[in-house]
Amino acid sequence: WDDYVGSIDGADGRDPIVTAKKQLKEQGEEDNLEVAVVDEILPLDANLFWLPLSPNLVVMLIFVNGAIFASTMVPMTTLVLCVVAAMANGGIWLCLVKKSPGVKMAILSSEASPDADTDDALPSVMAMTSRTLKRMSLMDVASAVSETVASTIVPSLIAESSYRPLAGTTTMRIANPTDPAVNEDGHQFAGWRAVPGSLFRVRSHGYAATKTKVPSPSELYDLAHVDIFESSSRCADITKRVRLPEVSFGEDENDPGNQTTKTWCSPDVFVISFALPTGAPRLGSPTDDGEGYTVTMYYTMKEQTRDVLRRITSPDVTAKNTDGEEEQTDVQKRISSGVRLWEEWCRKAPTDPEFQARFKVICNAHNLKEIGVPSWISRYNEKPFLIKRAGKTGFLYTHPDVSAIEFDISFHGFPYVFKQATSYLKEHYFNKILVTFGFCIEGRDDDELPEIMIGEGMQLCYPDPAIAIQAGDWFGGSSPVSF
């Protein structure tokens, strides 16, 4: 086996298939070879999976960018030769897979070393598939394979891809809600606008006594880009899969070159990504994942926020004078309290689920009445809510190497009626809705108030499900891009 892998690499310019057959013939194993060749140039990463149907029969699935490229059934006892040409690295991996009774599933990638041990790949999926198929008839196998691939394999393929798309290329920023979101090639995208944080009403200083809300004093981050794509399962931690927007700050006359040691935890880039289920919920079906849209917002820190952070986290500044220049400003328009609360959230949330649960979402669909959305849905509009369940509905990912933090919100774990509503809206109203999303950290005591929006609001303008970008296409580099 090692001889096959070590010598059949096509590096000497010989045809690898001919070479393989020749070697097998010399070793007297030519009759045991069944050749299944993918002889086309596959875009980017290609992956080969084996799924057992019986002790003597397996299904071979070849995945390219998360989609089935080819499939066939082959005897368990044969050698299968699969030639995968990958444009990602300009080379050709020659993958020989030898099946034996002890191997339930093998996976080879165009990125993997040809002599890597594939028997241990995705062991949990192997075990699950093996157990499942023992209890099921062949008529149910297709459904089992589809569910396994959607929930476990496809996200892995996306995560391991060497290609990293540019953040924001699945949508277009527009000036007005009705402006066309069309690129130079005439391709239509979802359109969005950034709106000021002051359009959101937040808890005021003195809220405990007055229950009064005021316009947010400002926002801490600018909304740089937005991505929206459709997938068969939730895509987590987008930050590590894309090329983030660059952040630059003007020079401070007291800090030439911005050389001051960073004394704060708040990231230069904050990513908020939420998974919105769109499939009709079914009793007994998984509640923590499934098909839907991923909406990802990339925020870059404002220079004003950085200046406040530098001031309030300086070792030379006491708690009594951290408001600095704002001491003469109307208390309801000060941002220092909101910046302090944000800094505390960034510091505590990764390890403190209770503090993480103070992340608040504000959603305002502006035209529900005009387009006729039923009251059982519209009555929840504009009501802020917290993402309380860390690891269930809220997921935090830190990337200190790029000064980024990502907070993922999964609406898959929300109640049945919520998922009923999103499924209904997709089918009947998505392309008619004008909706704005905003986020803040909940302030409770006066030293945390007034609240301040984390970033500019993201206004999504009449998103049409018919033009949705598919996750596999975008992460694989084959989808149209907006810029």
Short mmCIF file of C-alpha atoms in Angstrom, two decimals, residues 82-355:
data_model
loop_
_atom_site.label_atom_id
_atom_site.label_comp_id
_atom_site.label_asym_id
_atom_site.label_seq_id
_atom_site.Cartn_x
_atom_site.Cartn_y
_atom_site.Cartn_z
CA CYS A 82 -9.53 8.32 -7.77
CA VAL A 83 -7.57 11.01 -9.55
CA VAL A 84 -8.49 14.45 -8.23
CA ALA A 85 -7.05 17.51 -9.92
CA ALA A 86 -7.30 20.54 -7.68
CA MET A 87 -6.92 24.06 -8.98
CA ALA A 88 -6.40 25.32 -5.45
CA ASN A 89 -2.73 24.37 -5.51
CA GLY A 90 -2.26 23.71 -9.22
CA GLY A 91 -1.31 20.12 -8.56
CA ILE A 92 -2.82 16.64 -8.78
CA TRP A 93 -3.35 14.37 -5.82
CA LEU A 94 -3.61 10.73 -6.70
CA CYS A 95 -5.72 9.09 -4.01
CA LEU A 96 -5.74 5.31 -3.67
CA VAL A 97 -8.29 4.02 -1.20
CA LYS A 98 -8.07 0.44 -0.08
CA LYS A 99 -11.18 -0.84 1.65
CA SER A 100 -11.07 -3.47 4.35
CA PRO A 101 -13.66 -4.80 6.79
CA GLY A 102 -12.31 -2.55 9.53
CA VAL A 103 -12.68 0.67 7.57
CA LYS A 104 -16.15 2.21 7.75
CA MET A 105 -15.45 5.56 6.11
CA ALA A 106 -12.40 7.19 4.59
CA ILE A 107 -11.88 10.79 3.58
CA LEU A 108 -9.19 12.24 1.36
CA SER A 109 -8.83 15.90 0.48
CA SER A 110 -6.81 17.61 -2.21
CA GLU A 111 -5.15 19.49 0.65
CA ALA A 112 -4.21 16.41 2.65
CA SER A 113 -0.94 14.54 2.44
CA PRO A 114 -1.36 11.50 0.14
CA ASP A 115 0.05 9.19 2.80
CA ALA A 116 -2.04 10.59 5.65
CA ASP A 117 -3.87 8.09 7.83
CA THR A 118 -7.45 8.35 6.60
CA ASP A 119 -8.88 5.54 8.72
CA ASP A 120 -9.36 7.92 11.66
CA ALA A 121 -10.99 10.73 9.70
CA LEU A 122 -14.25 11.96 11.18
CA PRO A 123 -14.54 9.05 13.64
CA SER A 124 -17.79 10.31 15.13
CA VAL A 125 -19.42 10.43 11.71
CA MET A 126 -18.11 6.96 10.91
CA ALA A 127 -19.61 5.55 14.06
CA MET A 128 -22.89 7.35 13.57
CA THR A 129 -23.17 6.23 9.96
CA SER A 130 -22.30 2.64 10.83
CA ARG A 131 -24.88 2.48 13.62
CA THR A 132 -27.55 4.19 11.56
CA LEU A 133 -27.24 2.01 8.50
CA LYS A 134 -27.43 -1.19 10.50
CA ARG A 135 -30.96 -0.24 11.54
CA MET A 136 -32.22 1.04 8.20
CA SER A 137 -33.35 -0.33 4.89
CA LEU A 138 -31.67 0.64 1.63
CA MET A 139 -34.68 2.81 0.80
CA ASP A 140 -33.82 5.02 3.78
CA VAL A 141 -30.09 5.20 3.10
CA ALA A 142 -30.29 8.26 0.84
CA SER A 143 -32.05 10.21 3.57
CA ALA A 144 -29.50 9.15 6.19
CA VAL A 145 -26.58 10.06 3.94
CA SER A 146 -28.10 13.45 3.14
CA GLU A 147 -28.66 14.27 6.83
CA THR A 148 -25.13 13.19 7.79
CA VAL A 149 -23.57 15.24 5.03
CA ALA A 150 -25.64 18.33 5.77
CA SER A 151 -25.08 18.34 9.52
CA THR A 152 -21.44 17.31 9.77
CA ILE A 153 -19.49 16.90 6.57
CA VAL A 154 -20.37 20.02 4.58
CA PRO A 155 -19.47 22.48 7.40
CA SER A 156 -16.14 20.63 7.77
CA LEU A 157 -15.42 20.97 4.06
CA ILE A 158 -16.15 24.69 4.17
CA ALA A 159 -14.04 25.19 7.28
CA GLU A 160 -11.02 23.34 5.86
CA SER A 161 -11.02 25.00 2.45
CA SER A 162 -7.79 26.81 1.57
CA TYR A 163 -9.71 29.51 -0.27
CA ARG A 164 -10.85 32.47 1.83
CA PRO A 165 -13.35 34.83 0.22
CA LEU A 166 -13.24 38.55 0.79
CA ALA A 167 -15.68 39.63 3.49
CA GLY A 168 -18.75 41.41 2.13
CA THR A 169 -18.71 40.08 -1.43
CA THR A 170 -22.10 38.34 -1.19
CA THR A 171 -24.01 41.63 -0.82
CA MET A 172 -23.89 45.24 -1.98
CA ARG A 173 -23.99 48.43 0.03
CA ILE A 174 -26.56 50.85 -1.36
CA ALA A 175 -27.45 54.47 -0.60
CA ASN A 176 -31.25 54.18 -0.63
CA PRO A 177 -33.51 51.21 0.18
CA THR A 178 -34.89 50.97 -3.35
CA ASP A 179 -31.56 51.35 -5.17
CA PRO A 180 -30.63 48.33 -7.34
CA ALA A 181 -27.90 46.14 -5.86
CA VAL A 182 -26.26 45.09 -9.12
CA ASN A 183 -22.55 44.67 -9.86
CA GLU A 184 -20.69 45.57 -13.06
CA ASP A 185 -21.60 42.22 -14.60
CA GLY A 186 -25.30 42.79 -14.02
CA HIS A 187 -25.59 40.21 -11.22
CA GLN A 188 -28.11 41.08 -8.52
CA PHE A 189 -27.25 40.84 -4.83
CA ALA A 190 -28.92 41.51 -1.51
CA GLY A 191 -28.70 45.21 -0.74
CA TRP A 192 -28.07 46.83 2.64
CA ARG A 193 -27.49 50.22 4.25
CA ALA A 194 -25.68 51.36 7.38
CA VAL A 195 -27.87 53.60 9.58
CA PRO A 196 -26.77 55.72 12.56
CA GLY A 197 -26.94 54.25 16.04
CA SER A 198 -28.94 57.29 17.13
CA LEU A 199 -31.97 55.84 15.32
CA PHE A 200 -32.22 53.20 18.06
CA ARG A 201 -33.73 53.99 21.43
CA VAL A 202 -31.77 52.58 24.37
CA ARG A 203 -31.90 52.65 28.16
CA SER A 204 -31.20 56.11 29.54
CA HIS A 205 -29.06 57.13 32.48
CA GLY A 206 -31.46 56.74 35.42
CA TYR A 207 -33.45 54.00 33.66
CA ALA A 208 -34.07 52.05 36.87
CA ALA A 209 -36.15 54.92 38.21
CA THR A 210 -37.65 56.46 35.07
CA LYS A 211 -37.89 53.53 32.61
CA THR A 212 -37.07 56.12 29.95
CA LYS A 213 -35.34 55.34 26.69
CA VAL A 214 -33.30 57.82 24.66
CA PRO A 215 -31.61 57.79 21.26
CA SER A 216 -28.25 56.02 21.43
CA PRO A 217 -25.53 58.69 21.95
CA SER A 218 -23.54 57.23 19.04
CA GLU A 219 -22.09 53.87 18.05
CA LEU A 220 -18.72 52.28 18.81
CA TYR A 221 -18.03 50.67 15.43
CA ASP A 222 -18.64 51.41 11.76
CA LEU A 223 -20.41 48.76 9.69
CA ALA A 224 -17.86 47.90 7.00
CA HIS A 225 -19.34 44.89 5.21
CA VAL A 226 -22.22 42.39 5.29
CA ASP A 227 -22.44 38.83 4.00
CA ILE A 228 -25.61 36.80 3.44
CA PHE A 229 -25.66 33.24 2.18
CA GLU A 230 -27.81 30.13 2.35
CA SER A 231 -26.65 26.76 3.65
CA SER A 232 -28.02 23.42 4.78
CA SER A 233 -26.62 23.89 8.28
CA ARG A 234 -25.23 26.58 10.55
CA CYS A 235 -21.80 27.94 9.60
CA ALA A 236 -19.87 28.90 12.73
CA ASP A 237 -16.90 31.23 13.25
CA ILE A 238 -16.94 33.00 9.90
CA THR A 239 -13.93 35.10 10.93
CA LYS A 240 -11.45 32.30 10.31
CA ARG A 241 -12.93 31.58 6.87
CA VAL A 242 -12.82 35.02 5.27
CA ARG A 243 -10.43 37.89 4.65
CA LEU A 244 -11.50 40.54 7.13
CA PRO A 245 -11.74 44.26 6.38
CA GLU A 246 -8.63 46.24 7.18
CA VAL A 247 -8.67 48.74 10.03
CA SER A 248 -6.47 51.83 10.16
CA PHE A 249 -6.34 54.72 12.58
CA GLY A 250 -5.03 58.23 12.14
CA GLU A 251 -1.87 59.15 14.01
CA ASP A 252 -2.21 60.62 17.47
CA GLU A 253 0.20 63.52 17.99
CA ASN A 254 0.93 62.07 21.41
CA ASP A 255 1.42 58.58 19.99
CA PRO A 256 3.25 58.71 16.62
CA GLY A 257 2.71 55.50 14.67
CA ASN A 258 0.15 54.26 17.22
CA GLN A 259 2.91 52.54 19.15
CA THR A 260 1.22 52.70 22.55
CA THR A 261 0.83 49.27 24.12
CA LYS A 262 -2.81 48.21 23.89
CA THR A 263 -4.37 48.27 27.34
CA TRP A 264 -7.89 47.17 26.34
CA CYS A 265 -9.62 43.95 25.25
CA SER A 266 -12.05 45.44 22.73
CA PRO A 267 -11.18 44.23 19.22
CA ASP A 268 -10.43 46.32 16.15
CA VAL A 269 -12.90 44.13 14.23
CA PHE A 270 -16.12 42.83 15.77
CA VAL A 271 -18.09 40.28 13.78
CA ILE A 272 -21.74 39.50 14.47
CA SER A 273 -23.16 36.52 12.61
CA PHE A 274 -26.62 35.07 13.03
CA ALA A 275 -28.07 31.87 11.66
CA LEU A 276 -31.70 32.29 10.65
CA PRO A 277 -33.65 29.03 10.15
CA THR A 278 -35.94 29.01 7.13
CA GLY A 279 -37.05 25.39 6.94
CA ALA A 280 -40.49 24.61 8.31
CA PRO A 281 -40.01 23.16 11.82
CA ARG A 282 -41.12 19.60 12.38
CA LEU A 283 -41.81 17.91 15.68
CA GLY A 284 -39.05 15.46 16.45
CA SER A 285 -36.54 17.06 14.08
CA PRO A 286 -33.23 18.53 15.40
CA THR A 287 -33.77 21.91 17.04
CA ASP A 288 -30.21 23.26 17.16
CA ASP A 289 -29.33 23.27 13.46
CA GLY A 290 -30.76 23.05 9.97
CA GLU A 291 -31.17 24.91 6.70
CA GLY A 292 -31.31 28.67 6.64
CA TYR A 293 -29.49 31.93 6.04
CA THR A 294 -26.33 33.19 7.66
CA VAL A 295 -26.18 36.97 7.99
CA THR A 296 -22.74 38.26 8.98
CA MET A 297 -21.84 41.87 9.81
CA TYR A 298 -18.24 43.07 9.99
CA TYR A 299 -17.69 46.08 12.23
CA THR A 300 -14.49 48.16 12.43
CA MET A 301 -13.68 50.26 15.47
CA LYS A 302 -14.20 54.01 15.24
CA GLU A 303 -11.23 56.18 16.09
CA GLN A 304 -13.32 57.95 18.75
CA THR A 305 -13.91 54.60 20.48
CA ARG A 306 -10.21 53.81 20.40
CA ASP A 307 -9.41 57.19 21.95
CA VAL A 308 -11.88 56.60 24.80
CA LEU A 309 -10.54 53.09 25.38
CA ARG A 310 -7.00 54.41 25.55
CA ARG A 311 -8.09 56.96 28.12
CA ILE A 312 -10.31 54.82 30.36
CA THR A 313 -7.91 51.83 30.46
CA SER A 314 -4.75 53.85 31.05
CA PRO A 315 -2.97 52.89 34.29
CA ASP A 316 -2.67 56.61 35.04
CA VAL A 317 -6.42 57.27 34.98
CA THR A 318 -8.59 56.77 38.07
CA ALA A 319 -12.20 55.68 38.01
CA LYS A 320 -13.32 59.17 39.04
CA ASN A 321 -11.92 61.01 36.03
CA THR A 322 -12.40 58.57 33.15
CA ASP A 323 -15.14 60.69 31.61
CA GLY A 324 -12.50 63.22 30.62
CA GLU A 325 -13.86 65.82 28.19
CA GLU A 326 -17.40 64.44 28.57
CA GLU A 327 -17.81 65.88 32.08
CA GLN A 328 -19.39 68.96 30.51
CA THR A 329 -21.64 66.90 28.19
CA ASP A 330 -25.30 66.05 28.82
CA VAL A 331 -25.23 62.77 30.72
CA GLN A 332 -27.61 61.19 28.19
CA LYS A 333 -25.16 61.91 25.38
CA ARG A 334 -22.01 60.59 26.99
CA ILE A 335 -20.37 57.53 25.48
CA SER A 336 -17.77 56.74 28.17
CA SER A 337 -20.15 54.61 30.24
CA GLY A 338 -21.12 52.60 27.16
CA VAL A 339 -17.47 52.15 26.16
CA ARG A 340 -16.60 50.93 29.68
CA LEU A 341 -19.48 48.43 29.58
CA TRP A 342 -18.41 47.23 26.13
CA GLU A 343 -14.82 46.79 27.29
CA GLU A 344 -16.03 44.83 30.31
CA TRP A 345 -18.16 42.59 28.07
CA CYS A 346 -15.21 41.85 25.77
CA ARG A 347 -13.08 40.98 28.79
CA LYS A 348 -15.59 38.86 30.70
CA ALA A 349 -17.88 37.29 28.08
CA PRO A 350 -15.44 34.60 26.84
CA THR A 351 -15.43 32.96 30.29
CA ASP A 352 -18.56 34.32 31.99
CA PRO A 353 -21.82 33.02 30.45
CA GLU A 354 -23.93 35.33 32.62
CA PHE A 355 -22.13 38.43 31.41
#
